[in-house]
Amino acid sequence: MKETVILKTEYMTLAQLLKELDVISSGGQAKGYLQENTVFVNGEIENRRGRKLYAGTMIEIPEIGTFFMAEKGKEDASE
């Protein structure tokens, strides 16, 4: 099931997303999390915590879920 994440700014970093989703408790944990776990951004493995996620980006975190980045007011873009 896809879950939509609404951007409050132009983009969000992967570390910010992991923190917002409560996958990690602080931004400093992102590097370790990404070294030990597989995260896909638009179908490709991503290990950079600073990766910018713009509207239209799809993020898959196995065993956590699939997330679609959307602009405020365009929540139905993933449909």
PDB file of N, CA, C and O in Angstrom:
ATOM      1  N   MET A   1       0.841  -1.190   0.000  1.00  0.00           N
ATOM      2  CA  MET A   1       0.000   0.000   0.000  1.00  0.00           C
ATOM      3  C   MET A   1       0.878   1.242   0.000  1.00  0.00           C
ATOM      4  O   MET A   1       1.811   1.349   0.783  1.00  0.00           O
ATOM      5  N   LYS A   2       0.563   2.167  -0.894  1.00  0.00           N
ATOM      6  CA  LYS A   2       1.311   3.416  -0.960  1.00  0.00           C
ATOM      7  C   LYS A   2       0.760   4.407   0.050  1.00  0.00           C
ATOM      8  O   LYS A   2      -0.444   4.534   0.218  1.00  0.00           O
ATOM      9  N   GLU A   3       1.675   5.099   0.679  1.00  0.00           N
ATOM     10  CA  GLU A   3       1.289   6.159   1.601  1.00  0.00           C
ATOM     11  C   GLU A   3       1.851   7.461   1.046  1.00  0.00           C
ATOM     12  O   GLU A   3       2.993   7.510   0.592  1.00  0.00           O
ATOM     13  N   THR A   4       1.060   8.513   1.054  1.00  0.00           N
ATOM     14  CA  THR A   4       1.499   9.804   0.529  1.00  0.00           C
ATOM     15  C   THR A   4       2.120  10.631   1.643  1.00  0.00           C
ATOM     16  O   THR A   4       1.571  10.720   2.736  1.00  0.00           O
ATOM     17  N   VAL A   5       3.269  11.216   1.342  1.00  0.00           N
ATOM     18  CA  VAL A   5       3.944  12.123   2.268  1.00  0.00           C
ATOM     19  C   VAL A   5       3.880  13.506   1.632  1.00  0.00           C
ATOM     20  O   VAL A   5       4.340  13.703   0.513  1.00  0.00           O
ATOM     21  N   ILE A   6       3.290  14.454   2.341  1.00  0.00           N
ATOM     22  CA  ILE A   6       3.115  15.808   1.823  1.00  0.00           C
ATOM     23  C   ILE A   6       4.347  16.645   2.146  1.00  0.00           C
ATOM     24  O   ILE A   6       4.760  16.737   3.299  1.00  0.00           O
ATOM     25  N   LEU A   7       4.918  17.244   1.105  1.00  0.00           N
ATOM     26  CA  LEU A   7       6.072  18.116   1.288  1.00  0.00           C
ATOM     27  C   LEU A   7       5.627  19.494   1.761  1.00  0.00           C
ATOM     28  O   LEU A   7       4.691  20.070   1.212  1.00  0.00           O
ATOM     29  N   LYS A   8       6.317  20.012   2.761  1.00  0.00           N
ATOM     30  CA  LYS A   8       6.028  21.362   3.251  1.00  0.00           C
ATOM     31  C   LYS A   8       6.949  22.379   2.590  1.00  0.00           C
ATOM     32  O   LYS A   8       6.714  23.575   2.649  1.00  0.00           O
ATOM     33  N   THR A   9       8.023  21.882   1.990  1.00  0.00           N
ATOM     34  CA  THR A   9       8.987  22.700   1.254  1.00  0.00           C
ATOM     35  C   THR A   9       9.181  22.075  -0.124  1.00  0.00           C
ATOM     36  O   THR A   9       8.526  21.085  -0.456  1.00  0.00           O
ATOM     37  N   GLU A  10      10.120  22.594  -0.901  1.00  0.00           N
ATOM     38  CA  GLU A  10      10.346  22.082  -2.258  1.00  0.00           C
ATOM     39  C   GLU A  10      10.775  20.613  -2.245  1.00  0.00           C
ATOM     40  O   GLU A  10      10.400  19.840  -3.118  1.00  0.00           O
ATOM     41  N   TYR A  11      11.578  20.236  -1.241  1.00  0.00           N
ATOM     42  CA  TYR A  11      12.046  18.856  -1.135  1.00  0.00           C
ATOM     43  C   TYR A  11      12.287  18.494   0.323  1.00  0.00           C
ATOM     44  O   TYR A  11      12.264  19.348   1.208  1.00  0.00           O
ATOM     45  N   MET A  12      12.542  17.219   0.554  1.00  0.00           N
ATOM     46  CA  MET A  12      12.871  16.682   1.872  1.00  0.00           C
ATOM     47  C   MET A  12      14.030  15.724   1.652  1.00  0.00           C
ATOM     48  O   MET A  12      14.084  15.046   0.629  1.00  0.00           O
ATOM     49  N   THR A  13      14.966  15.666   2.593  1.00  0.00           N
ATOM     50  CA  THR A  13      16.055  14.699   2.442  1.00  0.00           C
ATOM     51  C   THR A  13      15.588  13.325   2.915  1.00  0.00           C
ATOM     52  O   THR A  13      14.616  13.206   3.663  1.00  0.00           O
ATOM     53  N   LEU A  14      16.315  12.307   2.488  1.00  0.00           N
ATOM     54  CA  LEU A  14      15.978  10.947   2.896  1.00  0.00           C
ATOM     55  C   LEU A  14      16.063  10.808   4.410  1.00  0.00           C
ATOM     56  O   LEU A  14      15.211  10.173   5.026  1.00  0.00           O
ATOM     57  N   ALA A  15      17.050  11.430   5.038  1.00  0.00           N
ATOM     58  CA  ALA A  15      17.171  11.379   6.501  1.00  0.00           C
ATOM     59  C   ALA A  15      15.950  12.011   7.166  1.00  0.00           C
ATOM     60  O   ALA A  15      15.433  11.483   8.156  1.00  0.00           O
ATOM     61  N   GLN A  16      15.474  13.128   6.636  1.00  0.00           N
ATOM     62  CA  GLN A  16      14.285  13.777   7.197  1.00  0.00           C
ATOM     63  C   GLN A  16      13.066  12.879   7.078  1.00  0.00           C
ATOM     64  O   GLN A  16      12.248  12.808   7.994  1.00  0.00           O
ATOM     65  N   LEU A  17      12.946  12.188   5.941  1.00  0.00           N
ATOM     66  CA  LEU A  17      11.814  11.282   5.755  1.00  0.00           C
ATOM     67  C   LEU A  17      11.874  10.138   6.761  1.00  0.00           C
ATOM     68  O   LEU A  17      10.865   9.806   7.383  1.00  0.00           O
ATOM     69  N   LEU A  18      13.046   9.529   6.913  1.00  0.00           N
ATOM     70  CA  LEU A  18      13.178   8.423   7.867  1.00  0.00           C
ATOM     71  C   LEU A  18      12.811   8.871   9.278  1.00  0.00           C
ATOM     72  O   LEU A  18      12.164   8.134  10.024  1.00  0.00           O
ATOM     73  N   LYS A  19      13.192  10.083   9.634  1.00  0.00           N
ATOM     74  CA  LYS A  19      12.857  10.604  10.966  1.00  0.00           C
ATOM     75  C   LYS A  19      11.353  10.874  11.082  1.00  0.00           C
ATOM     76  O   LYS A  19      10.727  10.520  12.074  1.00  0.00           O
ATOM     77  N   GLU A  20      10.776  11.457  10.042  1.00  0.00           N
ATOM     78  CA  GLU A  20       9.330  11.751  10.064  1.00  0.00           C
ATOM     79  C   GLU A  20       8.504  10.474  10.172  1.00  0.00           C
ATOM     80  O   GLU A  20       7.445  10.460  10.791  1.00  0.00           O
ATOM     81  N   LEU A  21       8.989   9.395   9.558  1.00  0.00           N
ATOM     82  CA  LEU A  21       8.273   8.124   9.591  1.00  0.00           C
ATOM     83  C   LEU A  21       8.556   7.323  10.866  1.00  0.00           C
ATOM     84  O   LEU A  21       8.066   6.209  11.014  1.00  0.00           O
ATOM     85  N   ASP A  22       9.361   7.877  11.767  1.00  0.00           N
ATOM     86  CA  ASP A  22       9.762   7.211  13.015  1.00  0.00           C
ATOM     87  C   ASP A  22      10.536   5.918  12.767  1.00  0.00           C
ATOM     88  O   ASP A  22      10.503   5.001  13.586  1.00  0.00           O
ATOM     89  N   VAL A  23      11.243   5.853  11.643  1.00  0.00           N
ATOM     90  CA  VAL A  23      12.122   4.721  11.362  1.00  0.00           C
ATOM     91  C   VAL A  23      13.398   4.897  12.189  1.00  0.00           C
ATOM     92  O   VAL A  23      13.971   3.944  12.684  1.00  0.00           O
ATOM     93  N   ILE A  24      13.829   6.164  12.336  1.00  0.00           N
ATOM     94  CA  ILE A  24      14.964   6.517  13.188  1.00  0.00           C
ATOM     95  C   ILE A  24      14.494   7.620  14.126  1.00  0.00           C
ATOM     96  O   ILE A  24      13.506   8.290  13.850  1.00  0.00           O
ATOM     97  N   SER A  25      15.214   7.805  15.234  1.00  0.00           N
ATOM     98  CA  SER A  25      14.780   8.825  16.188  1.00  0.00           C
ATOM     99  C   SER A  25      15.540  10.140  16.044  1.00  0.00           C
ATOM    100  O   SER A  25      15.102  11.162  16.557  1.00  0.00           O
ATOM    101  N   SER A  26      16.690  10.122  15.345  1.00  0.00           N
ATOM    102  CA  SER A  26      17.421  11.367  15.111  1.00  0.00           C
ATOM    103  C   SER A  26      18.085  11.298  13.736  1.00  0.00           C
ATOM    104  O   SER A  26      18.378  10.215  13.221  1.00  0.00           O
ATOM    105  N   GLY A  27      18.335  12.458  13.168  1.00  0.00           N
ATOM    106  CA  GLY A  27      18.949  12.514  11.856  1.00  0.00           C
ATOM    107  C   GLY A  27      20.320  11.860  11.810  1.00  0.00           C
ATOM    108  O   GLY A  27      20.738  11.338  10.784  1.00  0.00           O
ATOM    109  N   GLY A  28      21.028  11.871  12.922  1.00  0.00           N
ATOM    110  CA  GLY A  28      22.345  11.269  12.996  1.00  0.00           C
ATOM    111  C   GLY A  28      22.339   9.757  12.824  1.00  0.00           C
ATOM    112  O   GLY A  28      23.360   9.159  12.504  1.00  0.00           O
ATOM    113  N   GLN A  29      21.207   9.131  13.024  1.00  0.00           N
ATOM    114  CA  GLN A  29      21.100   7.678  12.886  1.00  0.00           C
ATOM    115  C   GLN A  29      20.887   7.248  11.437  1.00  0.00           C
ATOM    116  O   GLN A  29      20.974   6.065  11.118  1.00  0.00           O
ATOM    117  N   ALA A  30      20.643   8.188  10.556  1.00  0.00           N
ATOM    118  CA  ALA A  30      20.318   7.863   9.164  1.00  0.00           C
ATOM    119  C   ALA A  30      21.451   7.128   8.465  1.00  0.00           C
ATOM    120  O   ALA A  30      21.212   6.151   7.751  1.00  0.00           O
ATOM    121  N   LYS A  31      22.681   7.570   8.656  1.00  0.00           N
ATOM    122  CA  LYS A  31      23.816   6.946   7.977  1.00  0.00           C
ATOM    123  C   LYS A  31      23.926   5.468   8.343  1.00  0.00           C
ATOM    124  O   LYS A  31      24.047   4.604   7.473  1.00  0.00           O
ATOM    125  N   GLY A  32      23.858   5.158   9.622  1.00  0.00           N
ATOM    126  CA  GLY A  32      23.915   3.769  10.071  1.00  0.00           C
ATOM    127  C   GLY A  32      22.749   2.957   9.576  1.00  0.00           C
ATOM    128  O   GLY A  32      22.909   1.808   9.158  1.00  0.00           O
ATOM    129  N   TYR A  33      21.558   3.542   9.595  1.00  0.00           N
ATOM    130  CA  TYR A  33      20.365   2.836   9.117  1.00  0.00           C
ATOM    131  C   TYR A  33      20.533   2.471   7.647  1.00  0.00           C
ATOM    132  O   TYR A  33      20.245   1.339   7.242  1.00  0.00           O
ATOM    133  N   LEU A  34      21.001   3.424   6.838  1.00  0.00           N
ATOM    134  CA  LEU A  34      21.135   3.182   5.404  1.00  0.00           C
ATOM    135  C   LEU A  34      22.267   2.216   5.077  1.00  0.00           C
ATOM    136  O   LEU A  34      22.232   1.561   4.037  1.00  0.00           O
ATOM    137  N   GLN A  35      23.264   2.083   5.954  1.00  0.00           N
ATOM    138  CA  GLN A  35      24.329   1.105   5.746  1.00  0.00           C
ATOM    139  C   GLN A  35      23.838  -0.314   6.020  1.00  0.00           C
ATOM    140  O   GLN A  35      24.307  -1.266   5.415  1.00  0.00           O
ATOM    141  N   GLU A  36      22.890  -0.446   6.941  1.00  0.00           N
ATOM    142  CA  GLU A  36      22.423  -1.764   7.361  1.00  0.00           C
ATOM    143  C   GLU A  36      21.110  -2.200   6.723  1.00  0.00           C
ATOM    144  O   GLU A  36      20.730  -3.363   6.836  1.00  0.00           O
ATOM    145  N   ASN A  37      20.385  -1.279   6.086  1.00  0.00           N
ATOM    146  CA  ASN A  37      19.073  -1.581   5.522  1.00  0.00           C
ATOM    147  C   ASN A  37      19.004  -1.102   4.078  1.00  0.00           C
ATOM    148  O   ASN A  37      19.635  -0.125   3.704  1.00  0.00           O
ATOM    149  N   THR A  38      18.190  -1.775   3.293  1.00  0.00           N
ATOM    150  CA  THR A  38      18.011  -1.409   1.894  1.00  0.00           C
ATOM    151  C   THR A  38      16.834  -0.452   1.766  1.00  0.00           C
ATOM    152  O   THR A  38      15.749  -0.720   2.281  1.00  0.00           O
ATOM    153  N   VAL A  39      17.076   0.670   1.092  1.00  0.00           N
ATOM    154  CA  VAL A  39      16.023   1.645   0.810  1.00  0.00           C
ATOM    155  C   VAL A  39      16.090   1.931  -0.684  1.00  0.00           C
ATOM    156  O   VAL A  39      17.169   2.137  -1.240  1.00  0.00           O
ATOM    157  N   PHE A  40      14.931   1.915  -1.339  1.00  0.00           N
ATOM    158  CA  PHE A  40      14.854   2.183  -2.768  1.00  0.00           C
ATOM    159  C   PHE A  40      14.234   3.551  -3.010  1.00  0.00           C
ATOM    160  O   PHE A  40      13.217   3.894  -2.410  1.00  0.00           O
ATOM    161  N   VAL A  41      14.844   4.329  -3.884  1.00  0.00           N
ATOM    162  CA  VAL A  41      14.283   5.606  -4.328  1.00  0.00           C
ATOM    163  C   VAL A  41      14.085   5.479  -5.828  1.00  0.00           C
ATOM    164  O   VAL A  41      15.042   5.258  -6.571  1.00  0.00           O
ATOM    165  N   ASN A  42      12.847   5.566  -6.251  1.00  0.00           N
ATOM    166  CA  ASN A  42      12.474   5.384  -7.662  1.00  0.00           C
ATOM    167  C   ASN A  42      13.042   4.077  -8.213  1.00  0.00           C
ATOM    168  O   ASN A  42      13.543   4.019  -9.329  1.00  0.00           O
ATOM    169  N   GLY A  43      12.979   3.018  -7.401  1.00  0.00           N
ATOM    170  CA  GLY A  43      13.371   1.688  -7.839  1.00  0.00           C
ATOM    171  C   GLY A  43      14.857   1.373  -7.752  1.00  0.00           C
ATOM    172  O   GLY A  43      15.265   0.260  -8.061  1.00  0.00           O
ATOM    173  N   GLU A  44      15.680   2.334  -7.344  1.00  0.00           N
ATOM    174  CA  GLU A  44      17.115   2.112  -7.241  1.00  0.00           C
ATOM    175  C   GLU A  44      17.556   2.183  -5.784  1.00  0.00           C
ATOM    176  O   GLU A  44      17.061   3.018  -5.021  1.00  0.00           O
ATOM    177  N   ILE A  45      18.518   1.334  -5.412  1.00  0.00           N
ATOM    178  CA  ILE A  45      19.027   1.346  -4.044  1.00  0.00           C
ATOM    179  C   ILE A  45      19.674   2.695  -3.749  1.00  0.00           C
ATOM    180  O   ILE A  45      20.450   3.206  -4.554  1.00  0.00           O
ATOM    181  N   GLU A  46      19.339   3.263  -2.598  1.00  0.00           N
ATOM    182  CA  GLU A  46      19.868   4.574  -2.207  1.00  0.00           C
ATOM    183  C   GLU A  46      20.487   4.470  -0.818  1.00  0.00           C
ATOM    184  O   GLU A  46      19.874   3.927   0.089  1.00  0.00           O
ATOM    185  N   ASN A  47      21.702   4.990  -0.656  1.00  0.00           N
ATOM    186  CA  ASN A  47      22.337   4.971   0.661  1.00  0.00           C
ATOM    187  C   ASN A  47      22.834   6.343   1.098  1.00  0.00           C
ATOM    188  O   ASN A  47      23.555   6.456   2.074  1.00  0.00           O
ATOM    189  N   ARG A  48      22.426   7.383   0.381  1.00  0.00           N
ATOM    190  CA  ARG A  48      22.816   8.748   0.749  1.00  0.00           C
ATOM    191  C   ARG A  48      21.726   9.385   1.600  1.00  0.00           C
ATOM    192  O   ARG A  48      20.611   9.592   1.127  1.00  0.00           O
ATOM    193  N   ARG A  49      22.050   9.715   2.819  1.00  0.00           N
ATOM    194  CA  ARG A  49      21.051  10.306   3.719  1.00  0.00           C
ATOM    195  C   ARG A  49      20.608  11.682   3.254  1.00  0.00           C
ATOM    196  O   ARG A  49      19.513  12.127   3.554  1.00  0.00           O
ATOM    197  N   GLY A  50      21.442  12.364   2.487  1.00  0.00           N
ATOM    198  CA  GLY A  50      21.110  13.697   2.005  1.00  0.00           C
ATOM    199  C   GLY A  50      20.386  13.711   0.674  1.00  0.00           C
ATOM    200  O   GLY A  50      20.137  14.788   0.124  1.00  0.00           O
ATOM    201  N   ARG A  51      20.021  12.563   0.153  1.00  0.00           N
ATOM    202  CA  ARG A  51      19.305  12.474  -1.122  1.00  0.00           C
ATOM    203  C   ARG A  51      18.042  13.319  -1.048  1.00  0.00           C
ATOM    204  O   ARG A  51      17.220  13.165  -0.143  1.00  0.00           O
ATOM    205  N   LYS A  52      17.889  14.234  -1.992  1.00  0.00           N
ATOM    206  CA  LYS A  52      16.724  15.111  -2.006  1.00  0.00           C
ATOM    207  C   LYS A  52      15.544  14.389  -2.631  1.00  0.00           C
ATOM    208  O   LYS A  52      15.655  13.817  -3.714  1.00  0.00           O
ATOM    209  N   LEU A  53      14.426  14.431  -1.953  1.00  0.00           N
ATOM    210  CA  LEU A  53      13.201  13.779  -2.397  1.00  0.00           C
ATOM    211  C   LEU A  53      12.203  14.874  -2.800  1.00  0.00           C
ATOM    212  O   LEU A  53      11.754  15.643  -1.959  1.00  0.00           O
ATOM    213  N   TYR A  54      11.900  14.942  -4.072  1.00  0.00           N
ATOM    214  CA  TYR A  54      10.966  15.941  -4.602  1.00  0.00           C
ATOM    215  C   TYR A  54       9.593  15.306  -4.822  1.00  0.00           C
ATOM    216  O   TYR A  54       9.447  14.094  -4.785  1.00  0.00           O
ATOM    217  N   ALA A  55       8.620  16.148  -5.096  1.00  0.00           N
ATOM    218  CA  ALA A  55       7.284  15.650  -5.423  1.00  0.00           C
ATOM    219  C   ALA A  55       7.396  14.698  -6.611  1.00  0.00           C
ATOM    220  O   ALA A  55       8.137  14.952  -7.554  1.00  0.00           O
ATOM    221  N   GLY A  56       6.703  13.575  -6.529  1.00  0.00           N
ATOM    222  CA  GLY A  56       6.731  12.575  -7.583  1.00  0.00           C
ATOM    223  C   GLY A  56       7.718  11.452  -7.320  1.00  0.00           C
ATOM    224  O   GLY A  56       7.751  10.474  -8.060  1.00  0.00           O
ATOM    225  N   THR A  57       8.515  11.570  -6.263  1.00  0.00           N
ATOM    226  CA  THR A  57       9.495  10.540  -5.922  1.00  0.00           C
ATOM    227  C   THR A  57       8.825   9.413  -5.152  1.00  0.00           C
ATOM    228  O   THR A  57       8.007   9.658  -4.270  1.00  0.00           O
ATOM    229  N   MET A  58       9.191   8.171  -5.490  1.00  0.00           N
ATOM    230  CA  MET A  58       8.658   6.994  -4.810  1.00  0.00           C
ATOM    231  C   MET A  58       9.779   6.388  -3.964  1.00  0.00           C
ATOM    232  O   MET A  58      10.867   6.150  -4.464  1.00  0.00           O
ATOM    233  N   ILE A  59       9.494   6.141  -2.695  1.00  0.00           N
ATOM    234  CA  ILE A  59      10.461   5.555  -1.778  1.00  0.00           C
ATOM    235  C   ILE A  59       9.890   4.252  -1.247  1.00  0.00           C
ATOM    236  O   ILE A  59       8.749   4.219  -0.787  1.00  0.00           O
ATOM    237  N   GLU A  60      10.689   3.192  -1.323  1.00  0.00           N
ATOM    238  CA  GLU A  60      10.270   1.902  -0.778  1.00  0.00           C
ATOM    239  C   GLU A  60      11.246   1.490   0.311  1.00  0.00           C
ATOM    240  O   GLU A  60      12.447   1.412   0.073  1.00  0.00           O
ATOM    241  N   ILE A  61      10.697   1.250   1.493  1.00  0.00           N
ATOM    242  CA  ILE A  61      11.486   0.776   2.621  1.00  0.00           C
ATOM    243  C   ILE A  61      10.911  -0.591   2.989  1.00  0.00           C
ATOM    244  O   ILE A  61       9.831  -0.670   3.582  1.00  0.00           O
ATOM    245  N   PRO A  62      11.613  -1.673   2.576  1.00  0.00           N
ATOM    246  CA  PRO A  62      11.089  -3.012   2.851  1.00  0.00           C
ATOM    247  C   PRO A  62      10.729  -3.185   4.322  1.00  0.00           C
ATOM    248  O   PRO A  62      11.428  -2.703   5.202  1.00  0.00           O
ATOM    249  N   GLU A  63       9.606  -3.851   4.554  1.00  0.00           N
ATOM    250  CA  GLU A  63       9.058  -4.123   5.881  1.00  0.00           C
ATOM    251  C   GLU A  63       8.524  -2.874   6.579  1.00  0.00           C
ATOM    252  O   GLU A  63       8.011  -2.954   7.685  1.00  0.00           O
ATOM    253  N   ILE A  64       8.634  -1.688   5.936  1.00  0.00           N
ATOM    254  CA  ILE A  64       8.062  -0.458   6.489  1.00  0.00           C
ATOM    255  C   ILE A  64       6.915   0.006   5.591  1.00  0.00           C
ATOM    256  O   ILE A  64       5.819   0.257   6.048  1.00  0.00           O
ATOM    257  N   GLY A  65       7.187   0.125   4.283  1.00  0.00           N
ATOM    258  CA  GLY A  65       6.145   0.535   3.357  1.00  0.00           C
ATOM    259  C   GLY A  65       6.679   1.250   2.142  1.00  0.00           C
ATOM    260  O   GLY A  65       7.886   1.423   1.969  1.00  0.00           O
ATOM    261  N   THR A  66       5.754   1.693   1.305  1.00  0.00           N
ATOM    262  CA  THR A  66       6.067   2.446   0.099  1.00  0.00           C
ATOM    263  C   THR A  66       5.459   3.828   0.254  1.00  0.00           C
ATOM    264  O   THR A  66       4.303   3.971   0.653  1.00  0.00           O
ATOM    265  N   PHE A  67       6.241   4.835  -0.084  1.00  0.00           N
ATOM    266  CA  PHE A  67       5.825   6.212   0.154  1.00  0.00           C
ATOM    267  C   PHE A  67       5.986   7.034  -1.113  1.00  0.00           C
ATOM    268  O   PHE A  67       6.952   6.874  -1.861  1.00  0.00           O
ATOM    269  N   PHE A  68       5.014   7.908  -1.366  1.00  0.00           N
ATOM    270  CA  PHE A  68       4.991   8.762  -2.533  1.00  0.00           C
ATOM    271  C   PHE A  68       5.040  10.208  -2.062  1.00  0.00           C
ATOM    272  O   PHE A  68       4.215  10.622  -1.252  1.00  0.00           O
ATOM    273  N   MET A  69       6.020  10.963  -2.568  1.00  0.00           N
ATOM    274  CA  MET A  69       6.159  12.365  -2.185  1.00  0.00           C
ATOM    275  C   MET A  69       5.213  13.211  -3.031  1.00  0.00           C
ATOM    276  O   MET A  69       5.160  13.050  -4.254  1.00  0.00           O
ATOM    277  N   ALA A  70       4.475  14.099  -2.382  1.00  0.00           N
ATOM    278  CA  ALA A  70       3.517  14.944  -3.105  1.00  0.00           C
ATOM    279  C   ALA A  70       3.567  16.377  -2.586  1.00  0.00           C
ATOM    280  O   ALA A  70       3.872  16.606  -1.412  1.00  0.00           O
ATOM    281  N   GLU A  71       3.262  17.309  -3.469  1.00  0.00           N
ATOM    282  CA  GLU A  71       3.169  18.701  -3.074  1.00  0.00           C
ATOM    283  C   GLU A  71       1.904  18.929  -2.279  1.00  0.00           C
ATOM    284  O   GLU A  71       0.907  18.238  -2.495  1.00  0.00           O
ATOM    285  N   LYS A  72       1.941  19.903  -1.417  1.00  0.00           N
ATOM    286  CA  LYS A  72       0.737  20.256  -0.662  1.00  0.00           C
ATOM    287  C   LYS A  72      -0.362  20.649  -1.647  1.00  0.00           C
ATOM    288  O   LYS A  72      -0.138  21.393  -2.576  1.00  0.00           O
ATOM    289  N   GLY A  73      -1.530  20.045  -1.466  1.00  0.00           N
ATOM    290  CA  GLY A  73      -2.647  20.321  -2.359  1.00  0.00           C
ATOM    291  C   GLY A  73      -2.739  19.364  -3.536  1.00  0.00           C
ATOM    292  O   GLY A  73      -3.679  19.402  -4.299  1.00  0.00           O
ATOM    293  N   LYS A  74      -1.741  18.473  -3.688  1.00  0.00           N
ATOM    294  CA  LYS A  74      -1.747  17.523  -4.799  1.00  0.00           C
ATOM    295  C   LYS A  74      -1.602  16.103  -4.263  1.00  0.00           C
ATOM    296  O   LYS A  74      -0.863  15.299  -4.802  1.00  0.00           O
ATOM    297  N   GLU A  75      -2.328  15.793  -3.208  1.00  0.00           N
ATOM    298  CA  GLU A  75      -2.225  14.517  -2.533  1.00  0.00           C
ATOM    299  C   GLU A  75      -2.638  13.333  -3.396  1.00  0.00           C
ATOM    300  O   GLU A  75      -2.231  12.216  -3.176  1.00  0.00           O
ATOM    301  N   ASP A  76      -3.449  13.567  -4.433  1.00  0.00           N
ATOM    302  CA  ASP A  76      -3.952  12.472  -5.252  1.00  0.00           C
ATOM    303  C   ASP A  76      -3.036  12.157  -6.441  1.00  0.00           C
ATOM    304  O   ASP A  76      -3.379  11.358  -7.295  1.00  0.00           O
ATOM    305  N   ALA A  77      -1.851  12.734  -6.492  1.00  0.00           N
ATOM    306  CA  ALA A  77      -0.943  12.541  -7.614  1.00  0.00           C
ATOM    307  C   ALA A  77      -0.507  11.094  -7.771  1.00  0.00           C
ATOM    308  O   ALA A  77      -0.121  10.671  -8.838  1.00  0.00           O
ATOM    309  N   SER A  78      -0.556  10.307  -6.687  1.00  0.00           N
ATOM    310  CA  SER A  78      -0.094   8.922  -6.749  1.00  0.00           C
ATOM    311  C   SER A  78      -1.129   7.994  -7.357  1.00  0.00           C
ATOM    312  O   SER A  78      -0.851   6.847  -7.634  1.00  0.00           O
ATOM    313  N   GLU A  79      -2.320   8.447  -7.562  1.00  0.00           N
ATOM    314  CA  GLU A  79      -3.394   7.603  -8.099  1.00  0.00           C
ATOM    315  C   GLU A  79      -3.255   7.411  -9.583  1.00  0.00           C
ATOM    316  O   GLU A  79      -2.824   8.184 -10.318  1.00  0.00           O
TER     317      GLU A  79
END
